[in-house]
Short mmCIF file of N, CA and C in Angstrom, two decimals:
data_model
loop_
_atom_site.label_atom_id
_atom_site.label_comp_id
_atom_site.label_asym_id
_atom_site.label_seq_id
_atom_site.Cartn_x
_atom_site.Cartn_y
_atom_site.Cartn_z
N MET A 759 -81.87 27.97 118.50
CA MET A 759 -83.28 28.14 118.77
C MET A 759 -83.56 28.10 120.22
N GLU A 760 -82.79 27.44 121.05
CA GLU A 760 -83.01 27.33 122.48
C GLU A 760 -82.89 28.73 123.12
N HIS A 761 -82.01 29.59 122.62
CA HIS A 761 -81.90 30.92 123.24
C HIS A 761 -83.11 31.77 122.95
N MET A 762 -83.81 31.52 121.86
CA MET A 762 -85.10 32.24 121.64
C MET A 762 -86.14 31.89 122.58
N VAL A 763 -86.35 30.54 122.79
CA VAL A 763 -87.27 30.00 123.74
C VAL A 763 -87.01 30.49 125.11
N SER A 764 -85.73 30.52 125.49
CA SER A 764 -85.40 31.11 126.87
C SER A 764 -85.72 32.60 127.04
N ALA A 765 -85.40 33.36 125.91
CA ALA A 765 -85.79 34.78 125.97
C ALA A 765 -87.25 34.94 126.13
N VAL A 766 -88.04 34.30 125.33
CA VAL A 766 -89.55 34.46 125.31
C VAL A 766 -90.07 34.08 126.65
N GLU A 767 -89.61 32.90 127.24
CA GLU A 767 -90.08 32.37 128.48
C GLU A 767 -89.82 33.35 129.57
N ASN A 768 -88.61 33.99 129.65
CA ASN A 768 -88.27 34.92 130.60
C ASN A 768 -88.90 36.34 130.39
N LEU A 769 -89.24 36.64 129.25
CA LEU A 769 -89.82 38.08 128.97
C LEU A 769 -91.26 38.15 129.46
N ALA A 770 -92.06 37.11 129.32
CA ALA A 770 -93.40 37.15 129.68
C ALA A 770 -93.69 37.57 131.16
N PRO A 771 -93.04 36.96 132.11
CA PRO A 771 -93.32 37.36 133.53
C PRO A 771 -92.84 38.84 133.75
N PHE A 772 -91.68 39.14 133.25
CA PHE A 772 -91.17 40.53 133.36
C PHE A 772 -92.20 41.58 132.71
N ALA A 773 -92.65 41.31 131.53
CA ALA A 773 -93.56 42.14 130.82
C ALA A 773 -94.90 42.26 131.66
N ALA A 774 -95.34 41.19 132.22
CA ALA A 774 -96.48 41.27 133.07
C ALA A 774 -96.39 42.15 134.23
N VAL A 775 -95.17 42.05 134.91
CA VAL A 775 -94.89 43.00 136.11
C VAL A 775 -94.82 44.46 135.61
N VAL A 776 -94.21 44.63 134.47
CA VAL A 776 -94.13 46.09 133.88
C VAL A 776 -95.46 46.63 133.63
N VAL A 777 -96.39 45.83 133.00
CA VAL A 777 -97.74 46.25 132.66
C VAL A 777 -98.51 46.53 133.95
N VAL A 778 -98.41 45.71 134.99
CA VAL A 778 -99.04 46.03 136.23
C VAL A 778 -98.56 47.32 136.84
N GLY A 779 -97.13 47.50 136.81
CA GLY A 779 -96.63 48.70 137.36
C GLY A 779 -97.17 49.98 136.62
N GLN A 780 -97.29 49.89 135.34
CA GLN A 780 -97.87 50.95 134.56
C GLN A 780 -99.33 51.22 134.99
N GLY A 781 -100.05 50.07 135.12
CA GLY A 781 -101.40 50.19 135.59
C GLY A 781 -101.60 50.82 136.90
N MET A 782 -100.58 50.48 137.77
CA MET A 782 -100.63 51.15 139.14
C MET A 782 -100.04 52.58 139.13
N GLY A 783 -99.60 52.98 138.05
CA GLY A 783 -99.00 54.35 137.98
C GLY A 783 -97.67 54.45 138.65
N VAL A 784 -96.87 53.39 138.75
CA VAL A 784 -95.61 53.38 139.49
C VAL A 784 -94.53 53.46 138.41
N SER A 785 -93.83 54.58 138.45
CA SER A 785 -92.69 54.81 137.49
C SER A 785 -91.65 55.59 138.34
N THR A 786 -90.65 54.96 138.79
CA THR A 786 -89.59 55.60 139.52
C THR A 786 -88.16 55.40 138.83
N ALA A 787 -87.23 55.99 139.28
CA ALA A 787 -85.85 55.90 138.82
C ALA A 787 -85.49 54.40 138.90
N VAL A 788 -85.84 53.75 140.08
CA VAL A 788 -85.50 52.36 140.28
C VAL A 788 -86.18 51.39 139.22
N THR A 789 -87.46 51.69 138.96
CA THR A 789 -88.20 50.81 137.97
C THR A 789 -87.63 51.08 136.56
N ALA A 790 -87.36 52.30 136.21
CA ALA A 790 -86.70 52.58 134.97
C ALA A 790 -85.28 51.92 134.83
N ALA A 791 -84.49 51.96 135.89
CA ALA A 791 -83.25 51.35 135.93
C ALA A 791 -83.30 49.83 135.79
N CYS A 792 -84.28 49.23 136.55
CA CYS A 792 -84.49 47.75 136.47
C CYS A 792 -84.89 47.32 135.10
N ALA A 793 -85.77 48.09 134.39
CA ALA A 793 -86.16 47.73 133.11
C ALA A 793 -85.02 47.79 132.12
N ALA A 794 -84.18 48.74 132.24
CA ALA A 794 -83.05 48.97 131.32
C ALA A 794 -82.03 47.78 131.64
N VAL A 795 -81.70 47.53 132.83
CA VAL A 795 -80.78 46.55 133.26
C VAL A 795 -81.29 45.14 132.80
N TYR A 796 -82.52 44.91 133.02
CA TYR A 796 -83.15 43.67 132.51
C TYR A 796 -83.05 43.43 130.99
N PHE A 797 -83.31 44.49 130.28
CA PHE A 797 -83.18 44.45 128.76
C PHE A 797 -81.77 44.17 128.38
N TRP A 798 -80.79 44.88 128.85
CA TRP A 798 -79.44 44.72 128.45
C TRP A 798 -78.84 43.38 128.95
N ALA A 799 -79.24 42.96 130.08
CA ALA A 799 -78.74 41.64 130.65
C ALA A 799 -79.26 40.51 129.76
N ARG A 800 -80.54 40.59 129.38
CA ARG A 800 -81.14 39.50 128.56
C ARG A 800 -80.54 39.52 127.16
N LEU A 801 -80.29 40.64 126.65
CA LEU A 801 -79.68 40.80 125.32
C LEU A 801 -78.19 40.17 125.37
N ALA A 802 -77.50 40.53 126.49
CA ALA A 802 -76.16 39.95 126.61
C ALA A 802 -76.24 38.46 126.84
N HIS A 803 -77.21 37.93 127.56
CA HIS A 803 -77.41 36.54 127.74
C HIS A 803 -77.66 35.83 126.40
N ALA A 804 -78.47 36.45 125.56
CA ALA A 804 -78.74 35.86 124.30
C ALA A 804 -77.50 35.78 123.30
N VAL A 805 -76.73 36.88 123.40
CA VAL A 805 -75.57 36.96 122.56
C VAL A 805 -74.52 35.94 123.06
N ILE A 806 -74.37 35.95 124.39
CA ILE A 806 -73.44 34.86 124.97
C ILE A 806 -73.87 33.44 124.56
N HIS A 807 -75.25 33.20 124.71
CA HIS A 807 -75.65 31.93 124.38
C HIS A 807 -75.44 31.52 122.98
N ILE A 808 -75.62 32.38 121.98
CA ILE A 808 -75.53 32.14 120.58
C ILE A 808 -74.03 32.00 120.33
N SER A 809 -73.23 32.81 120.91
CA SER A 809 -71.72 32.74 120.56
C SER A 809 -71.04 31.52 121.26
N GLY A 810 -71.64 30.90 122.20
CA GLY A 810 -71.00 29.79 122.81
C GLY A 810 -69.95 30.14 123.93
N PHE A 811 -70.00 31.39 124.28
CA PHE A 811 -69.02 31.88 125.29
C PHE A 811 -69.41 31.52 126.75
N GLY A 812 -70.47 30.77 126.96
CA GLY A 812 -71.01 30.46 128.23
C GLY A 812 -70.19 29.66 129.15
N ARG A 813 -69.08 29.10 128.60
CA ARG A 813 -68.29 28.15 129.41
C ARG A 813 -67.57 28.98 130.49
N PHE A 814 -67.52 30.29 130.46
CA PHE A 814 -66.80 31.10 131.47
C PHE A 814 -67.83 31.72 132.44
N TRP A 815 -68.94 31.11 132.72
CA TRP A 815 -69.99 31.59 133.65
C TRP A 815 -70.65 32.88 133.19
N ALA A 816 -70.37 33.41 131.94
CA ALA A 816 -70.80 34.72 131.47
C ALA A 816 -72.35 34.56 131.36
N ARG A 817 -72.79 33.48 130.86
CA ARG A 817 -74.26 33.35 130.61
C ARG A 817 -75.03 33.36 131.96
N THR A 818 -74.46 32.63 132.94
CA THR A 818 -75.08 32.54 134.23
C THR A 818 -75.05 33.94 134.92
N VAL A 819 -74.03 34.63 134.76
CA VAL A 819 -74.02 36.01 135.40
C VAL A 819 -75.07 36.96 134.67
N ALA A 820 -75.14 36.86 133.35
CA ALA A 820 -76.10 37.71 132.65
C ALA A 820 -77.53 37.39 133.01
N PHE A 821 -77.81 36.08 133.18
CA PHE A 821 -79.17 35.63 133.59
C PHE A 821 -79.52 36.07 135.04
N THR A 822 -78.48 36.00 135.93
CA THR A 822 -78.62 36.38 137.31
C THR A 822 -78.89 37.84 137.47
N VAL A 823 -78.17 38.67 136.63
CA VAL A 823 -78.32 40.05 136.70
C VAL A 823 -79.69 40.51 136.26
N ALA A 824 -80.25 39.87 135.23
CA ALA A 824 -81.61 40.07 134.77
C ALA A 824 -82.64 39.63 135.79
N TRP A 825 -82.44 38.52 136.41
CA TRP A 825 -83.33 37.98 137.41
C TRP A 825 -83.33 38.97 138.56
N VAL A 826 -82.20 39.46 139.05
CA VAL A 826 -82.22 40.39 140.17
C VAL A 826 -82.93 41.69 139.84
N ALA A 827 -82.76 42.14 138.59
CA ALA A 827 -83.52 43.42 138.19
C ALA A 827 -85.05 43.15 138.23
N PHE A 828 -85.47 41.98 137.77
CA PHE A 828 -86.88 41.60 137.82
C PHE A 828 -87.37 41.49 139.25
N VAL A 829 -86.58 40.96 140.15
CA VAL A 829 -87.07 40.81 141.61
C VAL A 829 -87.16 42.28 142.23
N VAL A 830 -86.20 42.99 141.98
CA VAL A 830 -86.13 44.41 142.45
C VAL A 830 -87.37 45.20 141.98
N TYR A 831 -87.66 45.06 140.67
CA TYR A 831 -88.82 45.75 140.13
C TYR A 831 -90.09 45.26 140.78
N ALA A 832 -90.20 44.02 140.99
CA ALA A 832 -91.46 43.43 141.64
C ALA A 832 -91.53 43.89 143.09
N VAL A 833 -90.40 43.98 143.76
CA VAL A 833 -90.48 44.46 145.17
C VAL A 833 -90.84 45.89 145.23
N VAL A 834 -90.37 46.81 144.35
CA VAL A 834 -90.84 48.15 144.29
C VAL A 834 -92.30 48.26 144.09
N LEU A 835 -92.89 47.41 143.15
CA LEU A 835 -94.29 47.44 143.04
C LEU A 835 -95.10 47.03 144.30
N LEU A 836 -94.57 45.96 144.94
CA LEU A 836 -95.19 45.45 146.07
C LEU A 836 -95.21 46.46 147.30
N ARG A 837 -94.12 47.25 147.38
CA ARG A 837 -94.04 48.28 148.45
C ARG A 837 -95.03 49.46 148.04
N HIS A 838 -95.21 49.71 146.73
CA HIS A 838 -96.14 50.75 146.41
C HIS A 838 -97.61 50.35 146.69
N ALA A 839 -97.84 48.99 146.56
CA ALA A 839 -99.29 48.46 146.69
C ALA A 839 -99.54 48.47 148.18
N ALA A 840 -98.67 48.35 149.06
CA ALA A 840 -98.96 48.23 150.50
C ALA A 840 -99.38 49.47 151.14
#
């Protein structure tokens, strides 16, 4: 159950940034790639968490990849807003 809470808690801020980006009309190859990377990294994170494979830092790596995709997406939006 903990993995579901983690997934929902991390999805809300990313979804908010994506909705703002759509509202601003920002859709680039970078934002599309960030959204895809975020999705797959969070899916991998959940699978790793459920399987218990996290002892090899795999869960941390998957989370970090998703977090970096989120930050890059946000930076792209901030650059378009300026």
